[in-house]
Coordinates of C-alpha atoms and ligand atoms in Angstrom, one line a residue:
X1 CA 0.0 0.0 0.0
X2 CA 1.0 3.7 -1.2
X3 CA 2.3 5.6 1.9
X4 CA 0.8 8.9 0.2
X5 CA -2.6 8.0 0.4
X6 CA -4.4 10.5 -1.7
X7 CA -6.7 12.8 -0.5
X8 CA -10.0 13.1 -2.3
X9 CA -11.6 17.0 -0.5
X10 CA -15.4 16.7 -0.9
X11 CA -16.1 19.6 -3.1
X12 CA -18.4 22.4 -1.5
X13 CA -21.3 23.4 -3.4
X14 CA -22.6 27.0 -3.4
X15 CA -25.7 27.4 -1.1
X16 CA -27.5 29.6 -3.4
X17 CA -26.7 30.0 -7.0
X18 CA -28.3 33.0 -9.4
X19 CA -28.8 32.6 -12.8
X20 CA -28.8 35.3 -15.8
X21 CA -29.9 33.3 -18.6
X22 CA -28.9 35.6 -21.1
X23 CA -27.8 34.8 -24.8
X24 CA -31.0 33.3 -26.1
X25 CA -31.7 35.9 -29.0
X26 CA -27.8 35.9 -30.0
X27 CA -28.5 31.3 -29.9
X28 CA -31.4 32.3 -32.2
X29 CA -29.7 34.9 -34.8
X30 CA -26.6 32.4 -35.2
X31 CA -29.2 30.1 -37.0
X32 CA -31.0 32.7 -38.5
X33 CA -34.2 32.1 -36.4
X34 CA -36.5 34.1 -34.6
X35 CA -35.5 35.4 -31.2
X36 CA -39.2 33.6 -29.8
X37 CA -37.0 30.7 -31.1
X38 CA -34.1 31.1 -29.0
X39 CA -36.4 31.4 -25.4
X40 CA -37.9 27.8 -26.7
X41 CA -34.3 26.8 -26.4
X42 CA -33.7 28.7 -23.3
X43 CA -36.5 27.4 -21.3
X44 CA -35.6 24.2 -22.3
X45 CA -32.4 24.7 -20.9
X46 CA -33.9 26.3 -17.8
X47 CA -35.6 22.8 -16.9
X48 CA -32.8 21.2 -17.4
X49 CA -30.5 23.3 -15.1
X50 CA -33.1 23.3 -12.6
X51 CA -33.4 19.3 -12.8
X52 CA -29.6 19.1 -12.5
X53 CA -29.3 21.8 -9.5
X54 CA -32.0 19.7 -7.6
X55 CA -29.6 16.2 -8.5
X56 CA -26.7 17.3 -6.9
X57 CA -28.4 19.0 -3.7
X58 CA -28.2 22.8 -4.3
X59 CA -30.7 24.0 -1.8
X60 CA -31.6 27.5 -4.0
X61 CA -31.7 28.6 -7.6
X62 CA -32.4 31.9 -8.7
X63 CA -32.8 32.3 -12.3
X64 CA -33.4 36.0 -14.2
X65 CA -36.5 35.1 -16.3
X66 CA -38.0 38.7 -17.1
X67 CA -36.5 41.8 -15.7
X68 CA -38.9 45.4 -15.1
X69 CA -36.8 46.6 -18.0
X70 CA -37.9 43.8 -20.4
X71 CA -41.3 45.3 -21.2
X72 CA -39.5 47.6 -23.8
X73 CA -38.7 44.5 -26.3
X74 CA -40.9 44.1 -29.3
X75 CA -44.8 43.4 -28.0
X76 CA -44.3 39.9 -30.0
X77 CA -40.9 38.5 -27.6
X78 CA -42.5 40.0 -24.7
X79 CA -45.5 37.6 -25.8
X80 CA -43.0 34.9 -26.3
X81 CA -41.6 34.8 -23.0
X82 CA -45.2 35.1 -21.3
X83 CA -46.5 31.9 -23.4
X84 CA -43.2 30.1 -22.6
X85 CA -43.7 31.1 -19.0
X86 CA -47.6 30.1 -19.2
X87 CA -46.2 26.6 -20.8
X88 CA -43.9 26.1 -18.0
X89 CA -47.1 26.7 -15.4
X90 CA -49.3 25.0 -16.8
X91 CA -46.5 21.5 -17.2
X92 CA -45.7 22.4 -13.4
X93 CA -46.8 19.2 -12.1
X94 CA -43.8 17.7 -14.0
X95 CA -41.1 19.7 -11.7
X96 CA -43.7 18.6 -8.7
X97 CA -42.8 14.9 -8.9
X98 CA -39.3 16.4 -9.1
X99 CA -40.2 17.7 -5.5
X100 CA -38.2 21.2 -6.7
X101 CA -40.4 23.7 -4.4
X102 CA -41.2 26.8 -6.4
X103 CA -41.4 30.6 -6.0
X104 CA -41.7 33.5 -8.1
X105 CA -39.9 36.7 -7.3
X106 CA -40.2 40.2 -8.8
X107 CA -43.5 42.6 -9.3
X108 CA -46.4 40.1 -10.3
X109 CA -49.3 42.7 -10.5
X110 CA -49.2 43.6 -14.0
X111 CA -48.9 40.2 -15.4
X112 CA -51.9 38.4 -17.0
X113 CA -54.6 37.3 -14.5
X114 CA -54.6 34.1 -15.9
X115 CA -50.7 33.8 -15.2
X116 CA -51.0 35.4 -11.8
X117 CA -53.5 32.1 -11.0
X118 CA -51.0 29.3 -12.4
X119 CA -48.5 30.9 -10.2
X120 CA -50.8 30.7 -7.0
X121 CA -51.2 27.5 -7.8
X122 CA -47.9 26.2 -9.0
X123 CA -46.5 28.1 -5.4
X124 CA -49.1 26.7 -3.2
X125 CA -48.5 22.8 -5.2
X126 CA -45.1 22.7 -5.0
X127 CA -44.7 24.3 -0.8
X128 CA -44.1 21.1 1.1
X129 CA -41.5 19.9 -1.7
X130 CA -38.2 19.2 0.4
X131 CA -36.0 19.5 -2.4
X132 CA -34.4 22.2 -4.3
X133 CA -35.8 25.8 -3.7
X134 CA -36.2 27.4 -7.4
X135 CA -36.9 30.8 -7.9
X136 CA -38.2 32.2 -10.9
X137 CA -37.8 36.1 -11.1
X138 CA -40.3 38.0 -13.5
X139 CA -40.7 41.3 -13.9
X140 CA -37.7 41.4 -11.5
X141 CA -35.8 44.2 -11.3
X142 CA -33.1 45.1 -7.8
X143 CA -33.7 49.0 -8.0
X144 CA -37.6 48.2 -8.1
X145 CA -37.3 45.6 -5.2
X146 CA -35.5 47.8 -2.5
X147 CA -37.3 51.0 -3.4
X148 CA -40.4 48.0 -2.5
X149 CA -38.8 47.1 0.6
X150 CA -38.3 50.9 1.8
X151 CA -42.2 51.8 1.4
X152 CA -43.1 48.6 3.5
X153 CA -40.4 49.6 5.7
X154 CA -42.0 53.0 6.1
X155 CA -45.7 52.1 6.1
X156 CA -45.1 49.5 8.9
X157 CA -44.2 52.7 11.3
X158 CA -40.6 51.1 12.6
X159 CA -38.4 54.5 13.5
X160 CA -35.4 55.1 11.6
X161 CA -33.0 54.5 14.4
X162 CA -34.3 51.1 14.1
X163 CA -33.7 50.1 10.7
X164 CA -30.7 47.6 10.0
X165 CA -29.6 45.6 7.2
X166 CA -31.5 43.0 8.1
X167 CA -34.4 45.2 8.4
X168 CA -33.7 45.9 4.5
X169 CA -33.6 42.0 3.7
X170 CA -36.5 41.1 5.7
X171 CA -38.4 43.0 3.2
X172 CA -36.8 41.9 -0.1
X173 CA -38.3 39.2 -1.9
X174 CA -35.8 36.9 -0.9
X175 CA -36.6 37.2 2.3
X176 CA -35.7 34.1 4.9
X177 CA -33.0 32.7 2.0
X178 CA -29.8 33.2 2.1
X179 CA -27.7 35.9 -0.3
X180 CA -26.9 34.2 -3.1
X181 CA -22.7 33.0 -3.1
X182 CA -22.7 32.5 -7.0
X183 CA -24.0 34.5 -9.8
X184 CA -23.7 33.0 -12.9
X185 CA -23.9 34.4 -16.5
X186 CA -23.7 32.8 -19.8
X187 CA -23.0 34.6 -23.4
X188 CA -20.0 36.8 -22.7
X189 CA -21.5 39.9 -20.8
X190 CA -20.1 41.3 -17.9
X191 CA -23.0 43.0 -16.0
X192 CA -25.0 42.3 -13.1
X193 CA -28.1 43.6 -15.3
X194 CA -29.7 45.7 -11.9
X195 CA -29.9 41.5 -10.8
X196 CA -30.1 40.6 -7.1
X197 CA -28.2 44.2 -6.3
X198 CA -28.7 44.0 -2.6
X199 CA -28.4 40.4 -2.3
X200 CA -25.0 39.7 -4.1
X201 CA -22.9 41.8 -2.4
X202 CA -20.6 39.4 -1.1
X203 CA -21.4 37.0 -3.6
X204 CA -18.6 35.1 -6.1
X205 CA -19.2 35.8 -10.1
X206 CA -19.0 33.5 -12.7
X207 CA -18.5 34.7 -16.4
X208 CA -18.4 32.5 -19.8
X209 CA -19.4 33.1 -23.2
X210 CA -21.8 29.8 -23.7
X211 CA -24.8 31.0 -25.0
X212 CA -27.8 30.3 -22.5
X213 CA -29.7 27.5 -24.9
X214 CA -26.0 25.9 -25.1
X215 CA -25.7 25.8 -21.6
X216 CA -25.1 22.1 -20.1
X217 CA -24.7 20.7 -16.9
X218 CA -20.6 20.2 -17.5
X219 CA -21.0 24.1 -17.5
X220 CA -22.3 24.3 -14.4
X221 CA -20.1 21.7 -12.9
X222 CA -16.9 23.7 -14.1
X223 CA -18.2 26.7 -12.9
X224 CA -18.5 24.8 -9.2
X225 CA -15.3 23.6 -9.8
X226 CA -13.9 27.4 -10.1
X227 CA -15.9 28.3 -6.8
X228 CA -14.3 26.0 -5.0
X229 CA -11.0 27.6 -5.8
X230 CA -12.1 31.1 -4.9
X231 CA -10.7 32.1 -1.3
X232 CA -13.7 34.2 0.3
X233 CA -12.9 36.4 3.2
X234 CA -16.1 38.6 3.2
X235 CA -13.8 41.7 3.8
X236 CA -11.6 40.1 6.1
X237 CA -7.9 39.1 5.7
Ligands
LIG1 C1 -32.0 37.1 -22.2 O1 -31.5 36.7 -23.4 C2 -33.2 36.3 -21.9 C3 -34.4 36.7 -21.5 C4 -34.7 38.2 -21.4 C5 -35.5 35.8 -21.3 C6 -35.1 34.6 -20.6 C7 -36.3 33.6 -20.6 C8 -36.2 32.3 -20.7 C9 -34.9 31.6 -20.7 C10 -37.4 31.5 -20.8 C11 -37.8 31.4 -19.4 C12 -38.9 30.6 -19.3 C13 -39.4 30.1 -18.1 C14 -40.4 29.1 -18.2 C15 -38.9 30.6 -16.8 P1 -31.6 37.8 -24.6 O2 -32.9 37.7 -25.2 O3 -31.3 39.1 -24.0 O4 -30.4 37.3 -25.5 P2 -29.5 38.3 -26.4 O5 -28.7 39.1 -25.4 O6 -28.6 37.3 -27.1 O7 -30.3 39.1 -27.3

């Protein structure tokens, strides 16, 4: 027997990953297809992420499916992305036997009534699932979120002097989770696209320029692979 015994380290797995799925119109263009086209692939790939995230034990997943800004695309994506999302609702009892536990962050007022009820009922479905926590973020936007927060914050009468952070995050949509510790994005851009702003401060970033519908699990498994190397001291030395 080998004196050196070699040492396999467990690897540690992020707590909370975010997700920017960006890249889907760019998938689309290379083929010279529509950019409705390239959501069909990105959704797909969505599922698929979410499947694998709940396979290896990630407790949360955040993905970026709509942001407050994405209202100013052409009225047909903005359709696009709502039927995709409706598709997704209405197949939810698919990801329940997955026992993935669903929510939806972001503004939800102005969306459809009829996609407001699926996503009652795809919440309420999935709530004693024991598995992976996905969030889905539409009509999600950071600034919109906190300037959210600081109304409730007022409204509920608490005096300045009290306020803390945590004051701030009990009031965010992500309230109870933890901050996310990895922010991924796909297709080469280097933005945090007004994403999880209060949330990621301390967070680890992960850049590559895979094309959301190309995205695989070996990405994401490389891209664990390079948090695991990252040496986080929160500020400290
Ligand atoms: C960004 O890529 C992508 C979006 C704004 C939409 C993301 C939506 C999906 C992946 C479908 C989600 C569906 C469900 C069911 C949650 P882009 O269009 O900005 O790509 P580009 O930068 O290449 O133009």
């Amino acid at each position: 027997m080998s004196l050196f015994k070699k040492e396999t380290v467990a690897r540690k797995l992020p707590r909370h990953i975010a997700i920017i799925m960006d890249g889907n119109g760019r998938w689309a263009k290379k083929r010279s297809m529509p950019r409705s086209a390239g959501h069909v692939a990105g959704a797909k790939t969505f599922k698929n992420i979410a499947r694998y995230c709940n396979k290896i034990g990630l407790e949360y997943l955040t993905v970026y499916a709509f942001s407050t800004e994405n209202w100013k695309r052409p009225k047909d994506e903005v359709e696009s992305i709502m039927n995709l999302l409706r598709d997704y609702l209405k197949d939810a009892e698919n990801f329940k036997s997955d026992n993935i536990r669903v929510k939806f962050i972001g503004n939800l007022e102005p969306l459809a009534d009829d996609i407001k009820e699926l996503i009652k009922k795809d919440e309420d479905g999935s709530k004693d699932a024991t598995g992976l926590n996905l969030n889905i973020a539409i009509n999600y936007g950071g600034r919109d979120e906190i300037t959210n927060a600081v109304k409730q914050i007022v409204k509920s009468g608490i005096s300045a002097e009290d306020i803390t952070e945590q004051t701030i995050s009990d009031n965010l949509f992500t309230a109870n989770m933890p901050d996310p510790d990895f922010i991924i994005r796909p297709s080469g851009e280097y933005r945090l696209s007004n994403y999880l702003i209060w949330q990621s401060a301390y967070a680890e970033y992960w850049f590559s320029d895979v094309l959301w519908p190309d995205f695989k699990p070996k990405h994401l498994e490389k891209a664990i692979d390079d948090f695991n190397h990252r040496n986080r001291r929160f500020g400290g030395v």
